[in-house]
Tab-separated table of C-alpha atoms in Angstrom:
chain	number	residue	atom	x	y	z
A	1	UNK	CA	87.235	112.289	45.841
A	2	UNK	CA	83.724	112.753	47.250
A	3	UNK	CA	81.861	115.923	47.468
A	4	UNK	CA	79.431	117.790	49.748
A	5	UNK	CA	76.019	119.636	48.584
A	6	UNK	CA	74.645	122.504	50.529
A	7	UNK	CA	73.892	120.637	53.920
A	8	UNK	CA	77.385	119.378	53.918
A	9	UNK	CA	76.159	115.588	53.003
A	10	UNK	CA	79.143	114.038	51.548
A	11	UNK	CA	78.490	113.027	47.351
A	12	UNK	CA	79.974	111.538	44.759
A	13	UNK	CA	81.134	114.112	42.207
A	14	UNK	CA	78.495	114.212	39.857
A	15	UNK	CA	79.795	113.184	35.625
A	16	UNK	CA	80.014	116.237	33.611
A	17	UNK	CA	77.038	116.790	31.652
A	18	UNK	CA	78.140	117.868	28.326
A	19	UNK	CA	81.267	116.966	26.436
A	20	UNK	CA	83.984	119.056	27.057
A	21	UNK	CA	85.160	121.181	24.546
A	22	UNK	CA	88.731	122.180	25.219
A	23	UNK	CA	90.329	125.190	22.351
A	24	UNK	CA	93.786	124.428	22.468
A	25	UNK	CA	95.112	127.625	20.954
A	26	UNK	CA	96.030	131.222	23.111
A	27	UNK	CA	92.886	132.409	22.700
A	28	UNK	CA	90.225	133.534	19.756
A	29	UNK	CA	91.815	135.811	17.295
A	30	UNK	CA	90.155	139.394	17.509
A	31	UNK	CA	86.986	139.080	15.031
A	32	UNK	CA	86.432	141.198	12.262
A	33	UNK	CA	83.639	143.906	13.168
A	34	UNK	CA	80.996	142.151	10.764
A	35	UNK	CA	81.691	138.902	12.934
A	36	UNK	CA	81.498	140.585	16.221
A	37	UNK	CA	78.095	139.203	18.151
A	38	UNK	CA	77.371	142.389	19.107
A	39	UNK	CA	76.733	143.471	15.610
A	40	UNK	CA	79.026	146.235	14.166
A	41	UNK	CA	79.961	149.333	16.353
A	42	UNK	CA	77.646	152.007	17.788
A	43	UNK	CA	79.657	154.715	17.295
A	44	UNK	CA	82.078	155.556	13.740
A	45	UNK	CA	85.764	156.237	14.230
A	46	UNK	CA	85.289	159.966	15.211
A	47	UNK	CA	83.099	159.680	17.903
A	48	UNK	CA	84.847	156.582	19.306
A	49	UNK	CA	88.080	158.845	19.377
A	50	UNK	CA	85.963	161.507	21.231
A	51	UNK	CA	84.719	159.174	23.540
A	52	UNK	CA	88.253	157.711	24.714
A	53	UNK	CA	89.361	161.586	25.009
A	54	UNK	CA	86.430	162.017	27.406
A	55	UNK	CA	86.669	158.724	29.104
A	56	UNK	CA	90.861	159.452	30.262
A	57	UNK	CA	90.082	163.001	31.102
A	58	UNK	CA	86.921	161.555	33.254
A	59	UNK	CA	88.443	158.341	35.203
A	60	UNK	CA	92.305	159.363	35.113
A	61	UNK	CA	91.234	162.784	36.143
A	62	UNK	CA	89.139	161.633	38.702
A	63	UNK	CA	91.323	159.180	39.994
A	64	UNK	CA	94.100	161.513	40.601
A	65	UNK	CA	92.022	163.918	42.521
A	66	UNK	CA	90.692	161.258	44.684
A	67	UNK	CA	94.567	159.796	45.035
A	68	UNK	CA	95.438	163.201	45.666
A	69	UNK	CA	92.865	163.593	48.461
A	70	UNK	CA	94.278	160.543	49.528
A	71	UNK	CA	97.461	162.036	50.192
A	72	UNK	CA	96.044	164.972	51.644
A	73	UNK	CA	94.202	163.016	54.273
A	74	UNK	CA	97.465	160.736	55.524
A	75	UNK	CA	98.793	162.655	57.886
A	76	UNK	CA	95.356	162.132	59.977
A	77	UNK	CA	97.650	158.860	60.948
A	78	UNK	CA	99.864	160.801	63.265
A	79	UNK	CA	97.199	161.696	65.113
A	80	UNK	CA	94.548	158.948	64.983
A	81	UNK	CA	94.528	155.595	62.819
A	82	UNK	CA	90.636	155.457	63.770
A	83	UNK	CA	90.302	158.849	61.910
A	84	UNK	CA	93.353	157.665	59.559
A	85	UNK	CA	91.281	154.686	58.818
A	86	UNK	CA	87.747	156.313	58.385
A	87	UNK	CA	88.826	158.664	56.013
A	88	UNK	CA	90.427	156.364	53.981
A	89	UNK	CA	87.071	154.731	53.734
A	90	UNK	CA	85.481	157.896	52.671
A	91	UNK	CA	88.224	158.513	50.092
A	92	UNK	CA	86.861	154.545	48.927
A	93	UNK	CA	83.515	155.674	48.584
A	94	UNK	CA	84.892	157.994	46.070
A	95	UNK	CA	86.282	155.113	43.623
A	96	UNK	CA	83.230	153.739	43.984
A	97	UNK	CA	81.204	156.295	42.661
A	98	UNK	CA	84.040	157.017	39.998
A	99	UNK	CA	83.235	153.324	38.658
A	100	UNK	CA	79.724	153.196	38.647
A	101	UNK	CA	79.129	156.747	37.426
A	102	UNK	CA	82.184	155.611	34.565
A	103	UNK	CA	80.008	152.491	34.284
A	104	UNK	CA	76.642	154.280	33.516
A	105	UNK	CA	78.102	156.694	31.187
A	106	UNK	CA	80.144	154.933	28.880
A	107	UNK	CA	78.809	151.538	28.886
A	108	UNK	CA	74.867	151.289	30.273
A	109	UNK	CA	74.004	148.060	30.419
A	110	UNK	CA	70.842	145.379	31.893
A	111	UNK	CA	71.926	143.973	35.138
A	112	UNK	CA	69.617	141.012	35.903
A	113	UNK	CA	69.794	139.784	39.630
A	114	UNK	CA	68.444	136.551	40.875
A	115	UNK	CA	69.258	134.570	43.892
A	116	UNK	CA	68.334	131.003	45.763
A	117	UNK	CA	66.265	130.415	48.939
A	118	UNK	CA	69.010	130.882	50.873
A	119	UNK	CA	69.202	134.640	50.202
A	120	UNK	CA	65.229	135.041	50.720
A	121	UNK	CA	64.188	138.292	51.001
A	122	UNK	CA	67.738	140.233	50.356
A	123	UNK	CA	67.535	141.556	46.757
A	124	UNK	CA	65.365	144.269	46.877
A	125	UNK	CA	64.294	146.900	43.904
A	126	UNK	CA	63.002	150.210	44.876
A	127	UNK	CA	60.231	152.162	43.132
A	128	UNK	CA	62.762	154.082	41.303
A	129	UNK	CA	64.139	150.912	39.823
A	130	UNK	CA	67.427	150.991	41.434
A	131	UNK	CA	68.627	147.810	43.433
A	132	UNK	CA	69.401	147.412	47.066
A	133	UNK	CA	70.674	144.473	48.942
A	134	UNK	CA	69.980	143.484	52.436
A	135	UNK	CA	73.357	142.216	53.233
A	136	UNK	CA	75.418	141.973	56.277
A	137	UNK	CA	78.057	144.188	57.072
A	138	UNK	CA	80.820	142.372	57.368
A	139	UNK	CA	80.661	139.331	54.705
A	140	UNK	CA	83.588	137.045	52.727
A	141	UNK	CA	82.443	137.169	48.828
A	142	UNK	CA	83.487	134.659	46.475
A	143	UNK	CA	82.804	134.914	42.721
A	144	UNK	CA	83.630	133.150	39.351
A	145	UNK	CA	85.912	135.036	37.269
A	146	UNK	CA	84.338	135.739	33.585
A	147	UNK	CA	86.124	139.511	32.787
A	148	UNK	CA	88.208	141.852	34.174
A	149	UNK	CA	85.410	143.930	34.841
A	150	UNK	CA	83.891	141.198	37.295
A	151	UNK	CA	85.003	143.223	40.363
A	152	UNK	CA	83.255	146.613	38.990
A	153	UNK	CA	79.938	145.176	39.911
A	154	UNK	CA	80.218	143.276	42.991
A	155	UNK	CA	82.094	146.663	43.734
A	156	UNK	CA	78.447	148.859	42.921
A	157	UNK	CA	76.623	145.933	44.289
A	158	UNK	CA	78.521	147.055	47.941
A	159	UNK	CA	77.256	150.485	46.771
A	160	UNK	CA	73.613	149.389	46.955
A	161	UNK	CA	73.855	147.772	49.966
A	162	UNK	CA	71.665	148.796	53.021
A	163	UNK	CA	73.559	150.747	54.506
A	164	UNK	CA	75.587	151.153	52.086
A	165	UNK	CA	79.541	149.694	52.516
A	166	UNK	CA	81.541	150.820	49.224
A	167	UNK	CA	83.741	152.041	51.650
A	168	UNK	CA	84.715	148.786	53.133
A	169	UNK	CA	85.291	146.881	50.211
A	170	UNK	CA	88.899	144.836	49.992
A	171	UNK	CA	90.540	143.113	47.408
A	172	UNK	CA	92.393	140.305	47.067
A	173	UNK	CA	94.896	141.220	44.292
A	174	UNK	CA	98.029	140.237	42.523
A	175	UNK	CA	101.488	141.492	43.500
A	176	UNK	CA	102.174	142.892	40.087
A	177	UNK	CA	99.421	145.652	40.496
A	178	UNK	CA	100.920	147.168	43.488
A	179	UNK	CA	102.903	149.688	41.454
A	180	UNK	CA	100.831	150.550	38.793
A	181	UNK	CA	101.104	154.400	38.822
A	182	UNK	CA	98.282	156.146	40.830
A	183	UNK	CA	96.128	153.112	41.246
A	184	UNK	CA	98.288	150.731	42.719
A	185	UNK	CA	99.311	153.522	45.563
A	186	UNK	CA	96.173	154.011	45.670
A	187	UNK	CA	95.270	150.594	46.342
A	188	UNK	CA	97.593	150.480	48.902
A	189	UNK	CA	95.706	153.086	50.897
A	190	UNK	CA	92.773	151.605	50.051
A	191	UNK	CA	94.385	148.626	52.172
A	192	UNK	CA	94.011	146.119	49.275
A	193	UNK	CA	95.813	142.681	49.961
A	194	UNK	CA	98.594	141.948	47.354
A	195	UNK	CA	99.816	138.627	47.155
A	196	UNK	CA	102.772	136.972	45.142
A	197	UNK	CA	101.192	133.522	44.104
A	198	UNK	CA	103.663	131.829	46.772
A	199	UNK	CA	101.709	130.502	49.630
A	200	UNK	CA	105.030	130.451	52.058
A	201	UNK	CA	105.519	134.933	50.924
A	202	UNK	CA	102.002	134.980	51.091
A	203	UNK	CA	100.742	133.544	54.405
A	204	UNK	CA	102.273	135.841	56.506
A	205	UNK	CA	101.438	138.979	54.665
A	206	UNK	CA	97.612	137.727	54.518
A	207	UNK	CA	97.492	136.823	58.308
A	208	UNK	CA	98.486	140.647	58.579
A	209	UNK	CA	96.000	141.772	57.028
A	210	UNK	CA	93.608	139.907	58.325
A	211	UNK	CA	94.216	140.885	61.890
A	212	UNK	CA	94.237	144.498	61.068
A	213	UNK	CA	90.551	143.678	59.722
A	214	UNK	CA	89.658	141.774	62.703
A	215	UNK	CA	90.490	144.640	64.647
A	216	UNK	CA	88.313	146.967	66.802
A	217	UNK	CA	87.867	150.459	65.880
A	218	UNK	CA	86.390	153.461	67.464
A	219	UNK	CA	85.848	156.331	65.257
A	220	UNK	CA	83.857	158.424	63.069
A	221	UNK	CA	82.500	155.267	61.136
A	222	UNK	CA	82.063	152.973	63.921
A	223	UNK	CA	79.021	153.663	65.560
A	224	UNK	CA	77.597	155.908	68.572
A	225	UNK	CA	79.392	157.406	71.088
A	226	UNK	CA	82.793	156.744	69.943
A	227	UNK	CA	81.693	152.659	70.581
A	228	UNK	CA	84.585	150.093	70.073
A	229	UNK	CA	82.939	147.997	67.293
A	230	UNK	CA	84.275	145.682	64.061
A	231	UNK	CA	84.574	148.143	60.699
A	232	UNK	CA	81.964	147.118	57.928
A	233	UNK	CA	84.009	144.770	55.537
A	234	UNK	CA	83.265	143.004	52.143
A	235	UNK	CA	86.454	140.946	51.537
A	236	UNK	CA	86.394	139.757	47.521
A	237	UNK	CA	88.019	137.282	46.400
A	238	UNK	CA	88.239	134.811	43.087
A	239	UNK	CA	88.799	131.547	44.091
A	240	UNK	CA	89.913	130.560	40.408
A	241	UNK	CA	92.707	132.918	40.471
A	242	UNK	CA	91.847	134.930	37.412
A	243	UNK	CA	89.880	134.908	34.360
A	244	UNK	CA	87.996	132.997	31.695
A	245	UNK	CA	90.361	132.333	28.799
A	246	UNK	CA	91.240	129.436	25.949
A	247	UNK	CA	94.612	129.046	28.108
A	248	UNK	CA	93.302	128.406	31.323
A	249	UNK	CA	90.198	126.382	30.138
A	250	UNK	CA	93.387	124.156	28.875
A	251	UNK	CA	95.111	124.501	32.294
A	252	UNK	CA	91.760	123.964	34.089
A	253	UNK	CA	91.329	121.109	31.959
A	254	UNK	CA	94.676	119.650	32.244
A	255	UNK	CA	94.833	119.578	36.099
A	256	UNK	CA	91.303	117.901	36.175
A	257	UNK	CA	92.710	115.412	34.282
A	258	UNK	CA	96.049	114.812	36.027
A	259	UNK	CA	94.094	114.534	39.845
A	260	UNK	CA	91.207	112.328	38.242
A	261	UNK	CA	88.582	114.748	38.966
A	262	UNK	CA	85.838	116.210	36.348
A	263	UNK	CA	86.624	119.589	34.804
A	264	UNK	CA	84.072	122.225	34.826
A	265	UNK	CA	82.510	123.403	31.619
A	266	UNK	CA	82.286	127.645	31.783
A	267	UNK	CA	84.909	128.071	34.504
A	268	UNK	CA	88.308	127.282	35.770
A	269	UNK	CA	88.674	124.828	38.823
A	270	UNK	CA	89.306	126.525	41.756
A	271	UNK	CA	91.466	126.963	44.655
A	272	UNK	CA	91.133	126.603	48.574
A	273	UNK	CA	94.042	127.399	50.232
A	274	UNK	CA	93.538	131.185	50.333
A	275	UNK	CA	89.641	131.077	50.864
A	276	UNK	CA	90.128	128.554	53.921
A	277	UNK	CA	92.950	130.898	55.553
A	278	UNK	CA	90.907	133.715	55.125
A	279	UNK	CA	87.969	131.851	57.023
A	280	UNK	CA	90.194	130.300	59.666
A	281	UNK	CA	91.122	134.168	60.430
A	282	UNK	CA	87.629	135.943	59.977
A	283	UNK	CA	85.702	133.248	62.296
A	284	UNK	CA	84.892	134.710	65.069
A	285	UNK	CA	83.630	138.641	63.405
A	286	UNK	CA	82.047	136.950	59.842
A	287	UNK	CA	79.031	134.724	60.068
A	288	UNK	CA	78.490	134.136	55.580
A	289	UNK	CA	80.531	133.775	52.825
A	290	UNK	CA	78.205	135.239	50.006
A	291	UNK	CA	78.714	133.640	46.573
A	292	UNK	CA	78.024	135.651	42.903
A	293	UNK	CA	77.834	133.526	39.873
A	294	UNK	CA	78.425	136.485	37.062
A	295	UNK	CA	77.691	135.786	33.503
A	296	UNK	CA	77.491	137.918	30.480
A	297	UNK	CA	74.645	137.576	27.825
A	298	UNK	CA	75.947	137.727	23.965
A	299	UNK	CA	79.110	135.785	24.314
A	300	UNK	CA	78.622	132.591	21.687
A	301	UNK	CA	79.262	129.068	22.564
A	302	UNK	CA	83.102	128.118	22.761
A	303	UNK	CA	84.421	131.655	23.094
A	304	UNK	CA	85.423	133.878	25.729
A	305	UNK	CA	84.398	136.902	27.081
A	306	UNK	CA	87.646	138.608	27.184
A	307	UNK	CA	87.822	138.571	23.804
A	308	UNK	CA	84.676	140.164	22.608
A	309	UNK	CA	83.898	142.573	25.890
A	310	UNK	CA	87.240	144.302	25.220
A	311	UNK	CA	87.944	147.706	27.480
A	312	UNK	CA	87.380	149.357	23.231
A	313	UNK	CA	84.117	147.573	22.320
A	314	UNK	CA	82.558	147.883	25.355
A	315	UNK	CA	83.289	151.592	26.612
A	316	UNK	CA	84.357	153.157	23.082
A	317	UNK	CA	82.510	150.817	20.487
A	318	UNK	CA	79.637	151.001	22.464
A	319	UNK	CA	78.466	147.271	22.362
A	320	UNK	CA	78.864	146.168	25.879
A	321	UNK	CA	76.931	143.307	26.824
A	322	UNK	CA	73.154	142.618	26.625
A	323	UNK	CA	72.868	142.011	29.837
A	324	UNK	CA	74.840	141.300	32.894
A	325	UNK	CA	73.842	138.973	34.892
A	326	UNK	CA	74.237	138.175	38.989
A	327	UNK	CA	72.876	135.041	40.568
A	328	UNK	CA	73.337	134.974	44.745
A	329	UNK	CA	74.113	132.374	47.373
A	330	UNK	CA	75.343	132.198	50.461
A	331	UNK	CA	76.672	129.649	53.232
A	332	UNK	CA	76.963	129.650	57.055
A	333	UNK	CA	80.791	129.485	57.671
A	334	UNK	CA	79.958	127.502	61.231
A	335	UNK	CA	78.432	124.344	58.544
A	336	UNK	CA	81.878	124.795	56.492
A	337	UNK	CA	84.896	122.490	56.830
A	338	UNK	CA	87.514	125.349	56.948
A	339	UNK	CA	89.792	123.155	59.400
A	340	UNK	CA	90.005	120.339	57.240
A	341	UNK	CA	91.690	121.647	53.813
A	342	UNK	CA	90.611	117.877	52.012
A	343	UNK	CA	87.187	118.198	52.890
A	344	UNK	CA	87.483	122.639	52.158
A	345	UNK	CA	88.751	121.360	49.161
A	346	UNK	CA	85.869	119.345	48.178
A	347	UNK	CA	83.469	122.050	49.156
A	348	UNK	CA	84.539	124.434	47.246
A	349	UNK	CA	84.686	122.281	44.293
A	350	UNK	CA	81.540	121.027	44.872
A	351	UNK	CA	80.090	124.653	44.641
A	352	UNK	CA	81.966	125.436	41.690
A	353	UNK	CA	79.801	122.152	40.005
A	354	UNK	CA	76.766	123.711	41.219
A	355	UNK	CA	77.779	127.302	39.703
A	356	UNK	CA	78.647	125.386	36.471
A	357	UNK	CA	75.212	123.648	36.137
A	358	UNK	CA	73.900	127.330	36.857
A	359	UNK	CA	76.135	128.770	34.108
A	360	UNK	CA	75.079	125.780	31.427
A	361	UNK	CA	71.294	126.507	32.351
A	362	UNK	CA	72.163	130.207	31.320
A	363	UNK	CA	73.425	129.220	28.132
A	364	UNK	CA	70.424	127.124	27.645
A	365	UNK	CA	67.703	129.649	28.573
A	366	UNK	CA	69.315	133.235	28.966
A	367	UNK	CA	68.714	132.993	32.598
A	368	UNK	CA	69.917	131.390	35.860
A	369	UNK	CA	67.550	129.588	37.698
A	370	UNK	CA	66.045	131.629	40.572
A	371	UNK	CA	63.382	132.039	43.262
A	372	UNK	CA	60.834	133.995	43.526
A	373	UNK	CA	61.240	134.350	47.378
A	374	UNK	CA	64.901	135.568	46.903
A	375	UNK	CA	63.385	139.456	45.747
A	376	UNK	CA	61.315	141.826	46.628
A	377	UNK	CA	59.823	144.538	44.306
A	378	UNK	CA	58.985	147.935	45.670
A	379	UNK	CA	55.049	147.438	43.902
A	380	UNK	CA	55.264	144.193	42.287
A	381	UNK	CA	52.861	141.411	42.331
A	382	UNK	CA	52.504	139.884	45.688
A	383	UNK	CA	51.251	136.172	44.588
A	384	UNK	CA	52.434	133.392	42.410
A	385	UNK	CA	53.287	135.753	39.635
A	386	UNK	CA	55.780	137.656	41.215
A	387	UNK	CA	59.286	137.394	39.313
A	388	UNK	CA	62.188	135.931	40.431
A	389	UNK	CA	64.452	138.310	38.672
A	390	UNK	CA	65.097	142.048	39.211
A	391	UNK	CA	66.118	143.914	36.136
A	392	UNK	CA	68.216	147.250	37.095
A	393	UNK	CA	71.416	149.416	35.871
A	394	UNK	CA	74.516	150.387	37.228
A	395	UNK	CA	73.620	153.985	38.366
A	396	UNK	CA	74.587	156.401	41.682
A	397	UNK	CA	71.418	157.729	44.047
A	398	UNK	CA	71.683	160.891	42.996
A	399	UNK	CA	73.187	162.478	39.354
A	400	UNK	CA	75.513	164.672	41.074
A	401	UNK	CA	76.939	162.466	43.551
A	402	UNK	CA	79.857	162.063	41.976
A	403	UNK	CA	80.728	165.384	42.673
A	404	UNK	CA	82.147	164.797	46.163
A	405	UNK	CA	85.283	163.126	44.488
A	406	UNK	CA	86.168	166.217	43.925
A	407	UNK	CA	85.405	168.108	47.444
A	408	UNK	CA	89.044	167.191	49.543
């Protein structure tokens, strides 16, 4: 089955490089502290304990209150979905905020961002340090799936966007979170699409959505004058479905094997149906789909980070990561073939080979391959020196931003 690089030139698909290493088990068994490769915890048993205490009274708190304001805000519907709408966006904001803030406090770690030549000129660090991203408004963003906590950062990364679109993030989730209590009503406000895994339940339901986020809207949020205009949108979704594990390395492994294709090495093969849809829909108001390779510095070779970046060591423990670490593409969606799902197939495969020869290089060196031209440092060098990499944290604008959670 052939494959296409970047300027959709039709390849062979290139031999894996290494051997594959395939555990066969249900994952690694949890390691003794001593063992861990983050060393033994930060924190002693007491101050752990204090520090879950603070971190439910902080996120559950916070997330009722902004659930609550949520609630307060829905009658706006009756009178206006453009208000309806914008509000609900504002009430968004708020989660954002929640994470990053919860992100900074309990677990402050390195965030390393790097991109190709195709994002030239888009990852920007201010003077302060803090990152901002030149991207468009309204963008489809694909991502490999490492953790659960994947979606936290490409969440903040919407946060440090110019302007700024945590707002107008959506989610392509599973069906099962829909009812988790708070967030998944939440969610649904949020206007999050669920899906059940079955493309003929979940075609219809998507196409919904879709259209409601193809829709013009004239309110508070959408420009001068009360102007008819497309909402901001970052769409996110994970083509692979869900995350790094032993088990779906196997079933990665095993389907690679059954369709006579190569397996990839630090990922799971993904799918196209959903991605294509969602481009077939989005044509005509979306112009990139903007691709994040994510991967997490301290996790050894032939385990997984699910099972040493636990919710516990990371947030409680405090050993979170050394760094995390963001590498940026993205792709024309008029040079895509999203009408033709053999040769979408193929694509997207084809990327995910790319991502996985970006992922080996990280094991390699402790850094994705990167240029220069992708960044721009408020102050840095301005010749050949100037680095390719911008090293940041997770971190709101202002330290008492988070306070407008709490204002409806």
């Amino acid at each position: 089955m052939p494959q296409m690089n970047t300027e959709g030139q039709r390849l062979r698909f290139p031999p894996p490089k290494v051997k594959l290493d395939i555990p066969n088990g249900t994952g690694n068994p949890p390691q003794p502290d001593s063992a861990h490769p983050m060393g033994p915890p930060q924190y002693g048993l007491p101050m752990q304990a204090l520090r879950i205490f603070l971190f439910g009274l902080y996120f559950f708190g916070s997330a009722v209150c902004i659930h609550g304001g949520q609630i307060l805000g829905w009658p706006l519907y009756l009178f206006s979905a453009d208000w309806f709408y914008a509000y609900m966006a504002l009430t968004k904001q708020y989660f954002g905020l929640l994470i990053t803030t919860m992100t900074q406090w309990w677990s402050p770690t390195l965030v390393r961002v790097s991109g190709d030549k195709s994002v030239a000129g888009q990852l920007q660090q201010a003077a302060d340090g803090s990152l901002r991203v030149d991207f468009p408004e309204r963008i489809v963003l694909i991502s490999n799936h490492q953790l659960y906590t994947d979606w936290l950062y490409l969440w903040w990364t919407s946060y440090t966007n110019i302007p700024p679109v945590h707002g107008h993030v959506y989610i392509i989730l599973k069906q099962s979170l829909k009812w988790v209590p708070i967030i998944g009503p939440a969610m649904q406000f949020y206007s999050f699409i669920f899906m059940a895994r079955k493309w003929d339940q979940d075609q219809a339901r998507l196409r919904y959505r879709l259209s409601k986020l193809n829709t013009r809207h004239s309110g508070p949020l959408s420009g001068s004058q009360g102007a008819s205009q497309y909402d901001p949108m970052w769409l996110l979704l994970f083509p692979e479905g869900t995350n790094l594990s032993a088990n779906t390395r196997a079933s990665s492994a095993a389907f690679a094997k059954k369709a006579g294709i190569p397996d990839v090495r630090h990922q799971i093969l993904p799918r196209s149906t959903g991605l294509q849809f969602c481009l077939q829909e989005l044509r005509n108001t979306v112009d990139y789909v903007y691709d994040c390779t994510i991967a997490y510095e301290g996790i050894p070779a032939g385990q997984y980070g699910q099972d040493i970046f636990t919710l516990r060591s990371v947030y409680f423990q405090g050993r979170p990561p050394k760094s995390v670490n963001m590498h940026w593409r993205r792709f024309a969606i008029k040079d895509m073939p999203i009408d033709d799902s053999k040769a979408m197939y193929e694509w997207i495969v084809a990327r995910w080979h790319e991502k996985d020869d970006l992922l080996e290089a990280f094991r390699q060196t402790g850094k994705f391959p990167a240029h220069a031209e992708a960044v721009n440092i408020e102050g840095g060098p301005k010749d050949e020196l100037k680095t390719a990499y911008i090293s940041t944290e997770v971190a709101p604008r202002s330290p008492l931003e988070f306070l407008q959670m709490f204002a409806p």
